[in-house]
Short mmCIF file of C-alpha atoms in Angstrom, two decimals:
data_model
loop_
_atom_site.label_atom_id
_atom_site.label_comp_id
_atom_site.label_asym_id
_atom_site.label_seq_id
_atom_site.Cartn_x
_atom_site.Cartn_y
_atom_site.Cartn_z
CA MET B 1 116.04 116.59 71.27
CA SER B 2 112.67 116.67 72.97
CA VAL B 3 112.71 120.46 72.78
CA VAL B 4 113.32 120.41 69.01
CA SER B 5 110.61 117.85 68.31
CA THR B 6 108.14 119.72 70.51
CA VAL B 7 108.78 123.05 68.80
CA VAL B 8 108.50 121.49 65.34
CA PHE B 9 105.29 119.64 66.19
CA PHE B 10 103.41 122.53 67.77
CA GLY B 11 104.86 125.00 65.26
CA ALA B 12 103.37 122.93 62.43
CA ILE B 13 99.94 122.83 64.08
CA ALA B 14 100.04 126.59 64.72
CA LEU B 15 100.92 127.23 61.08
CA ILE B 16 98.03 125.08 59.85
CA VAL B 17 95.52 126.85 62.13
CA VAL B 18 96.75 130.37 61.35
CA ASN B 19 96.70 129.73 57.60
CA ALA B 20 93.17 128.25 57.62
CA ALA B 21 90.60 130.13 55.53
CA GLY B 22 88.36 130.94 58.50
CA TRP B 23 91.15 131.94 60.94
CA PRO B 24 90.56 135.73 60.80
CA ASP B 25 86.87 135.27 61.73
CA VAL B 26 87.66 132.74 64.46
CA LYS B 27 90.40 134.96 65.82
CA GLN B 28 88.02 137.86 66.09
CA ALA B 29 85.19 135.79 67.62
CA PHE B 30 87.26 133.85 70.20
CA PHE B 31 90.48 135.75 70.81
CA ASP B 32 89.53 139.40 71.14
CA GLY B 33 92.24 140.83 73.37
CA ASP B 34 90.34 143.91 74.54
CA LEU B 35 87.24 141.92 75.35
CA PHE B 36 89.39 139.38 77.19
CA ARG B 37 90.81 142.07 79.48
CA GLU B 38 87.34 143.49 79.98
CA SER B 39 85.51 140.26 80.87
CA PHE B 40 88.30 138.49 82.76
CA PRO B 41 87.83 140.20 86.17
CA ASP B 42 84.06 139.49 86.23
CA ILE B 43 84.53 135.85 85.31
CA ALA B 44 87.40 135.41 87.74
CA ARG B 45 85.20 136.79 90.53
CA ALA B 46 82.43 134.36 89.53
CA PHE B 47 85.00 131.53 89.37
CA VAL B 48 85.58 131.91 93.11
CA LEU B 49 82.15 130.33 93.50
CA ASN B 50 83.24 127.31 91.41
CA VAL B 51 86.26 126.93 93.66
CA LYS B 52 84.07 127.10 96.76
CA ILE B 53 81.68 124.49 95.33
CA PHE B 54 84.36 121.97 94.52
CA VAL B 55 86.39 122.47 97.68
CA VAL B 56 83.31 121.84 99.83
CA ALA B 57 82.14 118.97 97.60
CA GLU B 58 85.54 117.27 97.52
CA ILE B 59 85.91 117.28 101.28
CA VAL B 60 82.44 115.80 101.76
CA ILE B 61 82.97 113.26 98.95
CA LEU B 62 86.31 112.02 100.36
CA VAL B 63 84.59 111.06 103.63
CA PHE B 64 81.16 110.02 102.35
CA ALA B 65 82.48 107.86 99.48
CA LEU B 66 84.87 106.07 101.84
CA LEU B 67 81.95 105.29 104.12
CA ILE B 68 79.97 103.86 101.18
CA ALA B 69 82.96 101.76 100.08
CA VAL B 70 83.47 100.38 103.60
CA LEU B 71 79.76 99.57 103.96
CA ARG B 72 79.83 97.70 100.65
CA GLY B 73 82.71 95.59 101.93
CA LEU B 74 81.13 94.51 105.24
CA PRO B 75 81.18 90.71 105.44
CA GLY B 76 78.52 88.24 106.52
CA PRO B 77 74.78 87.81 106.04
CA VAL B 78 73.87 90.25 108.85
CA PHE B 79 75.13 93.20 106.82
CA PHE B 80 73.34 92.21 103.62
CA PRO B 81 70.81 95.09 103.81
CA VAL B 82 73.62 97.61 104.31
CA ARG B 83 75.60 96.19 101.41
CA ALA B 84 72.50 96.17 99.21
CA LEU B 85 71.69 99.77 100.06
CA ALA B 86 75.24 100.95 99.31
CA THR B 87 75.21 99.01 96.04
CA ILE B 88 71.87 100.46 94.96
CA TYR B 89 73.15 103.94 95.78
CA ALA B 90 76.29 103.51 93.68
CA ASP B 91 74.37 102.00 90.76
CA LEU B 92 71.67 104.66 90.82
CA PHE B 93 73.87 107.74 90.95
CA ARG B 94 76.34 106.44 88.40
CA GLY B 95 73.43 105.56 86.14
CA ILE B 96 71.56 108.87 86.03
CA PRO B 97 73.13 111.68 83.96
CA THR B 98 74.59 114.32 86.27
CA ILE B 99 72.55 117.02 84.57
CA LEU B 100 69.30 115.25 85.51
CA VAL B 101 70.30 114.83 89.14
CA ILE B 102 71.05 118.55 89.27
CA TYR B 103 67.68 119.44 87.76
CA ILE B 104 65.72 117.01 89.94
CA LEU B 105 67.30 118.15 93.20
CA GLY B 106 67.77 121.80 92.27
CA PHE B 107 64.23 122.39 91.05
CA GLY B 108 62.34 119.46 92.63
CA VAL B 109 63.44 119.57 96.24
CA THR B 110 63.41 123.37 96.45
CA ALA B 111 59.83 123.37 95.07
CA LEU B 112 58.68 121.09 97.89
CA GLN B 113 59.12 124.01 100.31
CA LEU B 114 59.71 121.65 103.19
CA PRO B 115 60.14 123.47 106.50
CA GLY B 116 63.77 123.56 107.62
CA VAL B 117 65.10 122.38 104.25
CA PRO B 118 67.25 124.92 102.38
CA ILE B 119 65.71 126.29 99.21
CA SER B 120 68.98 127.55 97.75
CA GLU B 121 69.71 126.25 94.23
CA LEU B 122 73.42 126.55 94.98
CA PHE B 123 72.99 124.23 97.98
CA TRP B 124 71.08 121.56 96.08
CA GLY B 125 73.31 121.84 93.01
CA THR B 126 76.29 121.11 95.25
CA VAL B 127 74.45 118.24 96.94
CA ALA B 128 73.70 116.76 93.50
CA LEU B 129 77.40 116.88 92.57
CA ILE B 130 78.33 115.30 95.90
CA LEU B 131 75.85 112.45 95.40
CA VAL B 132 76.93 111.71 91.83
CA TYR B 133 80.67 111.92 92.43
CA SER B 134 80.56 110.01 95.72
CA ALA B 135 79.10 107.10 93.77
CA TYR B 136 82.09 107.15 91.41
CA VAL B 137 84.67 107.75 94.12
CA SER B 138 83.24 104.96 96.31
CA GLU B 139 83.97 102.55 93.46
CA VAL B 140 87.52 103.86 93.25
CA TYR B 141 87.97 103.34 97.00
CA ARG B 142 86.44 99.88 96.78
CA ALA B 143 88.87 98.85 94.06
CA GLY B 144 91.70 100.12 96.28
CA ILE B 145 90.45 98.26 99.35
CA GLU B 146 90.08 95.03 97.37
CA SER B 147 93.58 95.40 95.95
CA VAL B 148 95.13 95.10 99.43
CA HIS B 149 96.14 91.46 99.78
CA PRO B 150 94.14 89.39 102.30
CA SER B 151 97.41 88.41 103.99
CA GLN B 152 97.69 92.00 105.25
CA GLU B 153 94.36 91.66 106.99
CA ALA B 154 95.35 88.22 108.32
CA ALA B 155 98.56 89.70 109.76
CA ALA B 156 96.72 92.58 111.42
CA ARG B 157 93.91 90.46 112.84
CA SER B 158 96.34 87.85 114.16
CA LEU B 159 98.08 90.59 116.15
CA GLY B 160 94.77 91.09 117.95
CA LEU B 161 93.60 94.21 116.13
CA SER B 162 89.84 94.44 115.67
CA ARG B 163 88.23 94.48 112.25
CA PHE B 164 87.77 98.25 112.48
CA GLN B 165 91.35 98.87 113.64
CA THR B 166 92.61 96.70 110.79
CA LEU B 167 90.60 98.70 108.30
CA ARG B 168 91.63 102.02 109.82
CA HIS B 169 95.38 101.42 110.24
CA VAL B 170 96.30 98.75 107.70
CA VAL B 171 93.85 98.39 104.82
CA ILE B 172 92.58 101.91 104.14
CA PRO B 173 95.98 103.68 104.27
CA GLN B 174 97.33 101.26 101.66
CA ALA B 175 94.15 101.41 99.58
CA VAL B 176 94.08 105.22 99.49
CA ARG B 177 97.73 105.46 98.45
CA ARG B 178 97.04 103.19 95.51
CA VAL B 179 93.99 105.07 94.26
CA ILE B 180 95.27 108.64 94.48
CA PRO B 181 95.68 108.97 90.66
CA PRO B 182 92.14 107.74 89.76
CA LEU B 183 90.77 109.73 92.71
CA LEU B 184 92.28 112.90 91.28
CA ASN B 185 90.89 111.99 87.90
CA ASP B 186 87.38 112.04 89.34
CA PHE B 187 88.09 115.33 91.10
CA ILE B 188 89.14 116.98 87.87
CA GLY B 189 85.84 115.80 86.42
CA LEU B 190 84.04 117.28 89.40
CA GLN B 191 85.83 120.62 89.09
CA LYS B 192 84.68 120.92 85.51
CA ASP B 193 81.14 119.82 86.34
CA THR B 194 80.73 122.66 88.82
CA ALA B 195 79.79 124.59 85.66
CA LEU B 196 76.60 122.50 85.50
CA VAL B 197 75.27 124.27 88.59
CA ALA B 198 74.80 127.23 86.20
CA LEU B 199 71.74 125.38 84.87
CA LEU B 200 69.94 126.20 88.12
CA GLY B 201 70.57 129.92 87.54
CA VAL B 202 73.52 130.15 89.89
CA VAL B 203 75.99 132.72 88.57
CA GLU B 204 79.37 130.97 88.56
CA ALA B 205 82.14 131.36 85.97
CA PHE B 206 80.37 129.62 83.09
CA ARG B 207 77.07 131.48 83.66
CA GLN B 208 78.97 134.76 83.91
CA SER B 209 80.75 134.10 80.62
CA GLN B 210 77.40 133.27 78.97
CA ILE B 211 76.09 136.62 80.13
CA ASP B 212 79.15 138.37 78.72
CA VAL B 213 78.89 136.46 75.43
CA SER B 214 75.25 137.36 74.89
CA ALA B 215 76.03 141.00 75.65
CA THR B 216 78.85 141.25 73.07
CA PHE B 217 78.11 138.49 70.51
CA ASN B 218 81.72 137.40 70.97
CA TYR B 219 82.95 134.06 72.38
CA THR B 220 86.14 135.34 74.02
CA PRO B 221 84.65 135.10 77.55
CA TYR B 222 84.38 131.31 77.05
CA ILE B 223 88.13 131.19 76.44
CA CYS B 224 88.55 133.17 79.67
CA THR B 225 86.56 130.54 81.57
CA ALA B 226 88.45 127.67 79.96
CA ILE B 227 91.77 129.21 81.01
CA LEU B 228 90.55 129.61 84.59
CA PHE B 229 89.54 125.95 84.82
CA ILE B 230 92.87 124.81 83.37
CA ALA B 231 94.73 127.05 85.80
CA ILE B 232 93.20 125.03 88.64
CA THR B 233 93.18 121.47 87.30
CA VAL B 234 96.69 121.27 85.84
CA PRO B 235 98.59 122.24 89.01
CA LEU B 236 96.43 119.78 90.95
CA ALA B 237 97.41 116.99 88.54
CA ARG B 238 101.12 117.83 88.91
CA PHE B 239 100.78 118.04 92.71
CA THR B 240 99.27 114.56 92.79
CA ASP B 241 102.06 113.16 90.62
CA TRP B 242 104.54 114.61 93.06
CA LEU B 243 102.66 113.18 96.04
CA VAL B 244 102.60 109.68 94.55
CA ALA B 245 106.27 109.84 93.58
CA ARG B 246 107.28 111.00 97.05
CA ASP B 247 105.38 108.15 98.67
CA ARG B 248 106.99 105.60 96.37
CA ARG B 249 110.46 107.01 97.05
CA ARG B 250 109.91 106.75 100.74
CA GLN B 251 108.76 103.13 100.69
CA LEU B 252 111.24 101.80 98.15
CA ALA B 253 114.28 103.98 97.85
CA GLY B 254 115.21 104.99 101.35
CA GLY B 255 114.29 105.46 104.97
CA MET B 256 112.70 108.49 106.58
CA ARG B 257 113.14 111.66 104.61
CA MET D 1 93.33 64.24 127.71
CA SER D 2 93.81 66.78 130.45
CA ASP D 3 93.96 70.50 129.73
CA ASN D 4 95.84 71.22 132.93
CA GLY D 5 99.10 72.98 132.43
CA ALA D 6 99.07 72.49 128.67
CA ALA D 7 99.86 75.55 126.55
CA LEU D 8 97.84 74.22 123.65
CA VAL D 9 95.47 71.30 123.22
CA LEU D 10 93.80 70.22 120.00
CA GLU D 11 91.14 67.49 120.15
CA ASP D 12 89.80 65.85 117.02
CA VAL D 13 90.08 69.07 115.00
CA ARG D 14 88.46 68.81 111.58
CA LYS D 15 88.41 71.34 108.79
CA SER D 16 87.19 71.18 105.20
CA PHE D 17 87.38 73.65 102.36
CA GLY D 18 84.29 72.73 100.38
CA LYS D 19 84.59 69.01 99.62
CA LEU D 20 88.30 68.94 100.41
CA GLU D 21 89.03 67.63 103.90
CA VAL D 22 92.23 69.38 104.97
CA LEU D 23 92.29 68.33 108.63
CA ARG D 24 90.76 64.95 109.40
CA GLY D 25 90.89 64.69 113.16
CA ILE D 26 93.99 66.26 114.69
CA ASP D 27 94.91 65.47 118.30
CA LEU D 28 97.87 67.38 119.63
CA SER D 29 99.03 68.79 122.94
CA LEU D 30 101.87 71.18 123.75
CA ALA D 31 103.23 71.61 127.27
CA GLU D 32 104.49 75.01 128.39
CA HIS D 33 107.99 75.72 126.98
CA GLU D 34 107.68 72.88 124.53
CA VAL D 35 108.77 73.22 120.91
CA VAL D 36 106.90 71.02 118.45
CA CYS D 37 107.72 70.85 114.76
CA LEU D 38 105.16 69.87 112.14
CA ILE D 39 106.67 68.25 109.08
CA GLY D 40 105.02 66.83 106.01
CA ALA D 41 104.52 67.40 102.31
CA SER D 42 102.91 70.56 100.91
CA GLY D 43 99.15 70.25 101.24
CA SER D 44 99.33 67.96 104.25
CA GLY D 45 97.53 70.57 106.36
CA LYS D 46 100.38 72.17 108.34
CA SER D 47 99.52 75.78 107.54
CA THR D 48 95.81 75.24 107.95
CA LEU D 49 96.42 73.70 111.35
CA LEU D 50 98.35 76.79 112.51
CA ARG D 51 95.74 79.16 111.10
CA CYS D 52 93.01 77.26 112.93
CA VAL D 53 94.76 77.69 116.30
CA ASN D 54 94.39 81.47 116.27
CA LEU D 55 91.03 81.27 114.52
CA LEU D 56 92.13 82.78 111.22
CA GLU D 57 90.24 79.74 109.91
CA PRO D 58 87.14 78.56 111.76
CA ILE D 59 87.16 74.80 112.42
CA ASP D 60 84.28 72.49 111.56
CA GLU D 61 84.57 70.06 114.48
CA GLY D 62 86.67 69.45 117.57
CA ARG D 63 88.10 71.64 120.34
CA ILE D 64 91.08 73.93 120.64
CA VAL D 65 92.24 75.00 124.10
CA VAL D 66 94.91 77.67 124.54
CA GLN D 67 96.36 78.11 128.02
CA GLY D 68 93.29 76.61 129.63
CA GLU D 69 90.76 78.62 127.66
CA GLU D 70 88.67 76.88 125.03
CA VAL D 71 89.00 79.15 122.03
CA THR D 72 86.52 77.28 119.90
CA ALA D 73 83.70 77.87 122.40
CA THR D 74 81.03 80.33 121.37
CA GLY D 75 81.36 83.89 122.61
CA VAL D 76 85.15 83.89 122.80
CA ASN D 77 86.70 87.30 122.21
CA VAL D 78 88.90 86.46 119.24
CA ASN D 79 90.82 89.74 119.41
CA GLU D 80 91.80 89.10 123.00
CA LEU D 81 92.73 85.51 122.24
CA ARG D 82 94.95 86.46 119.32
CA ARG D 83 96.89 88.97 121.42
CA GLY D 84 98.29 86.03 123.38
CA ILE D 85 99.31 84.04 120.29
CA GLY D 86 102.04 85.24 117.97
CA ILE D 87 102.02 84.03 114.39
CA VAL D 88 104.73 84.52 111.78
CA PHE D 89 103.94 83.85 108.14
CA GLN D 90 105.93 82.46 105.25
CA SER D 91 105.52 85.74 103.31
CA PHE D 92 106.37 88.06 106.28
CA ASN D 93 103.22 90.18 105.77
CA LEU D 94 104.78 93.34 107.17
CA PHE D 95 102.75 96.50 106.61
CA PRO D 96 104.52 98.18 103.65
CA HIS D 97 103.21 101.69 104.38
CA MET D 98 104.72 101.79 107.87
CA SER D 99 108.27 102.00 109.15
CA VAL D 100 109.71 99.03 111.00
CA LEU D 101 109.08 100.78 114.30
CA ASP D 102 105.42 101.48 113.46
CA ASN D 103 104.96 97.89 112.28
CA ILE D 104 106.07 96.71 115.70
CA THR D 105 104.30 99.26 117.88
CA LEU D 106 100.93 99.33 116.08
CA ALA D 107 99.35 96.36 117.85
CA PRO D 108 100.79 97.04 121.33
CA ARG D 109 99.42 100.60 121.12
CA LYS D 110 96.05 99.91 119.52
CA ALA D 111 95.24 96.46 120.89
CA LEU D 112 96.97 96.57 124.29
CA GLY D 113 96.58 100.31 124.85
CA GLN D 114 100.26 100.92 125.57
CA SER D 115 101.50 104.48 125.35
CA LYS D 116 103.64 105.40 122.37
CA ALA D 117 106.74 105.78 124.54
CA GLU D 118 106.16 102.47 126.28
CA ALA D 119 105.61 100.59 123.00
CA GLN D 120 108.65 102.21 121.39
CA ALA D 121 110.90 101.43 124.32
CA ARG D 122 109.90 97.78 124.15
CA ALA D 123 110.31 97.74 120.36
CA ASP D 124 113.77 99.31 120.55
CA GLU D 125 114.80 96.76 123.12
CA LEU D 126 113.66 93.87 120.90
CA LEU D 127 115.20 95.39 117.77
CA ALA D 128 118.52 95.79 119.53
CA ARG D 129 118.40 92.23 120.78
CA PHE D 130 117.91 90.84 117.28
CA GLY D 131 120.47 93.12 115.62
CA LEU D 132 117.93 95.35 113.89
CA ALA D 133 118.39 98.58 115.83
CA ASP D 134 119.65 100.48 112.77
CA LYS D 135 116.58 99.44 110.77
CA ARG D 136 113.94 100.95 113.05
CA ASP D 137 113.10 103.84 110.70
CA GLU D 138 113.35 101.89 107.44
CA TYR D 139 110.38 100.77 105.41
CA PRO D 140 109.97 96.99 104.96
CA ASP D 141 110.59 96.97 101.20
CA ARG D 142 114.07 98.34 101.83
CA LEU D 143 115.07 95.30 103.89
CA SER D 144 116.34 91.89 102.84
CA GLY D 145 114.00 88.93 103.21
CA GLY D 146 115.85 87.73 106.30
CA GLN D 147 115.61 91.16 107.93
CA GLN D 148 111.92 91.40 107.07
CA GLN D 149 111.22 88.03 108.62
CA ARG D 150 113.15 88.96 111.77
CA VAL D 151 111.11 92.15 111.99
CA ALA D 152 107.96 90.04 111.63
CA ILE D 153 109.12 87.87 114.53
CA VAL D 154 109.86 90.96 116.62
CA ARG D 155 106.40 92.32 115.74
CA ALA D 156 104.83 89.14 117.09
CA LEU D 157 107.06 89.16 120.21
CA ALA D 158 106.14 92.76 121.02
CA MET D 159 102.70 91.47 122.04
CA GLN D 160 104.45 89.23 124.62
CA PRO D 161 102.62 86.11 123.48
CA GLY D 162 102.55 82.90 125.49
CA LEU D 163 102.58 80.82 122.33
CA MET D 164 104.21 81.33 118.95
CA LEU D 165 103.06 79.76 115.70
CA LEU D 166 105.62 79.74 112.88
CA ASP D 167 104.34 78.92 109.42
CA GLU D 168 107.27 77.90 107.19
CA VAL D 169 109.01 81.12 108.06
CA THR D 170 112.12 80.39 105.99
CA SER D 171 110.45 79.00 102.85
CA ALA D 172 110.38 82.34 101.03
CA LEU D 173 114.00 83.18 101.84
CA ASP D 174 117.16 82.88 99.77
CA PRO D 175 119.29 80.04 101.17
CA GLU D 176 121.96 82.35 102.60
CA LEU D 177 119.32 84.25 104.62
CA VAL D 178 117.77 81.19 106.24
CA ALA D 179 120.37 80.87 108.99
CA GLU D 180 119.83 84.33 110.50
CA VAL D 181 116.11 83.63 110.92
CA LEU D 182 116.62 80.14 112.30
CA SER D 183 119.10 81.43 114.87
CA VAL D 184 116.45 83.84 116.16
CA ILE D 185 114.00 80.96 116.57
CA ARG D 186 116.68 78.86 118.30
CA GLU D 187 117.20 81.69 120.72
CA LEU D 188 113.48 81.83 121.47
CA ALA D 189 113.46 78.08 122.05
CA THR D 190 116.37 78.38 124.46
CA GLU D 191 114.47 81.01 126.41
CA GLY D 192 111.58 78.62 126.80
CA MET D 193 109.06 80.06 124.34
CA THR D 194 106.29 77.59 123.56
CA MET D 195 106.30 77.14 119.81
CA LEU D 196 104.43 75.19 117.16
CA ILE D 197 106.53 75.28 114.01
CA ALA D 198 105.59 74.13 110.52
CA THR D 199 108.85 73.68 108.63
CA HIS D 200 110.65 72.09 105.72
CA GLU D 201 114.02 72.57 107.41
CA MET D 202 114.55 69.05 108.73
CA GLY D 203 117.99 69.73 110.16
CA PHE D 204 116.57 72.63 112.11
CA ALA D 205 113.59 70.55 113.30
CA ARG D 206 115.96 67.88 114.53
CA ASP D 207 118.00 70.44 116.49
CA VAL D 208 115.33 72.60 118.01
CA ALA D 209 112.23 70.41 118.45
CA HIS D 210 111.34 68.50 121.58
CA ARG D 211 108.83 66.60 119.52
CA VAL D 212 108.22 66.16 115.80
CA CYS D 213 104.83 65.40 114.22
CA PHE D 214 104.55 64.02 110.71
CA LEU D 215 101.37 65.21 109.04
CA ASP D 216 99.97 63.25 106.16
CA ALA D 217 96.63 63.83 104.44
CA GLY D 218 95.18 65.80 107.33
CA VAL D 219 96.15 63.53 110.23
CA ILE D 220 99.19 63.24 112.47
CA LEU D 221 100.46 59.94 111.17
CA GLU D 222 103.43 59.66 113.46
CA GLU D 223 104.92 61.64 116.31
CA GLY D 224 107.93 61.27 118.53
CA THR D 225 111.25 62.74 119.53
CA PRO D 226 113.45 63.98 116.69
CA GLU D 227 115.64 60.88 117.22
CA GLU D 228 112.67 58.59 116.77
CA ILE D 229 111.21 60.34 113.72
CA PHE D 230 114.44 61.04 111.87
CA GLY D 231 116.36 58.02 113.16
CA ALA D 232 113.82 55.21 113.05
CA PRO D 233 110.47 56.22 111.53
CA ARG D 234 107.85 53.46 111.86
CA GLU D 235 105.29 54.38 109.25
CA PRO D 236 106.04 53.65 105.57
CA ARG D 237 104.69 57.11 104.58
CA THR D 238 107.09 58.79 107.00
CA GLN D 239 109.99 56.71 105.72
CA GLN D 240 109.05 57.59 102.14
CA PHE D 241 108.78 61.31 102.92
CA LEU D 242 112.12 61.43 104.74
CA GLN D 243 113.76 59.35 102.00
CA ARG D 244 112.74 62.01 99.46
CA ILE D 245 114.07 64.78 101.71
CA VAL D 246 117.40 62.99 102.01
CA GLU D 247 117.53 62.51 98.23
CA ALA D 248 116.88 66.22 97.77
CA GLY D 249 119.86 66.90 100.04
CA ARG D 250 117.78 68.69 102.67
CA LEU D 251 118.72 66.52 105.66
#
C-alpha cells in the first residue's frame, strides 16, 4: 500500500515538473549529463576538504560544547563569573550570523599578523564554525543535563561519589543519550555550513562548483555539490536513528545484546 | 546526651524550606544494631529527616553525629561521610543506563577505589544472597519494582555502610511486591544492621523495630517500643493517626 501511494505521489509531481513550460530550459541549465560527468571529479576532490573541516570541527565541538554546558551548570555563588562567561559566550555566538563570524575571524584575525598565530583562512573559517556551533550544541547538552532527574544525582551523591564523578558517570551519559537526535540535527547544519568557508576564498566543493559554473554558464555543477552533501548527511541521519533505537532496545526490551 | 557508642545522634535538628518549618527540633539517638522506625502522616518530616542525616539537605540548626563524628561540623568531607551511610529511596533511583552489576559496582570502584574484579565479586555475592543472581546483566527498566528496590538495597550494601536509611522503600510498589522487599530488610535487621526506617507499613514496623517514633509537624511527638506505640499510645495525635491507619485496614 505504501509503495503504491508513494509511486503515485512522486509520479504526479514528476509529471507536473516535466510538463512545465520552462522544463526544457531548466533541464539544460541544471541537468546536463555530460557536464555532470565532467565536473563531478573536480567537485568530489574539493568536497574532501568539506569532510575534513566538519570532521575536525565536530570532534572539537563535542568536547568544547560539553565543557561550556557543564560550566553553565556549576552551582553556588563562587562560580557566578564562570557561569556568566559561559552564558555570554552562548548568547553572543548564537546571536551573530555565522557568515559575519566567518568574515570577522577569517579576514580580521589573519590581518592582525600576530606572531605565532596562523594566517590560514581555512584555519580561521573552521574556528568560526566551531565557535558558532559549540554555542548551539552547548545549549543542546544543557537541556539534556537538566532533563536528568535530580533524584539520580541524589542517588549518586549519597553513595559517596563526588560531584564530578556523578556528572561523569551518571548525569552526562544519560544526558547525551537523550540529546543524540538534536545533536545530529546541529551537525547536519554544520556540514552544510562548511560551504560558507568558501567566502574566505578557500576552494571547497561549493567554491569549486562556482568556478565550474562561471566557466560553462551552466548550473549543473551545483546539482553535483548538492548530491555530494546529501550523500553524507542522509546516511548519518539513518545511523543516528539506528544508534538511538539500539540503545532503547537494550534498556527496555532485553538484557545484554 | 552522650555520643559514646551511638551509631547516630541528632540534637535539636531544625530545617526550613523557605517559611515552612519542616523539622522543628528533632532529638533522636540510635545505638549500634538498633532498628528505629519513623511513622507519621505525609509531610510530617520523615523523608527530610533522613535526607538531613547524610547531608542531602543541609540543616539550619542543631547537630548530627554519625558514629562519633559530627557531620554537621564545618570542613567535613561529605563524600567520605556518605560512603558509610546507605540510603534507599522510595523511587529506587537506579541508574537506567547501567546494568544491575554496574549500578552496584560503580560506587565501590569510583568512591572506594576497589578493583573491578573485587567489586564484582562482592556484588555477585550480594546478588546471590538476595536471589538476584540471574539479573546481574539486566537493565533496571526490565525488572519489576520489587526487584529494582532489592537491587537498590544491594547497591547501598555494596558500600558496606555502618548505617542504613530507608525512605518509604515500599511505598511505590504494587502490594504483592512489598513482601519480598520487607523480607530483605528483616534479614538485615536480624544481622544487626543499624537502620533508621521511615515507613507506612505499620505491621512491619511493629515486627522489626526496636523503637518507634511518631513524627508530627516536625517534632517527635511520641516514642517507645512497638508495644507501647501501637498498644497504648499516650498522645491524642498518635491515637488519631493510628486510628486512621486501622480504619484504612493497614494495621
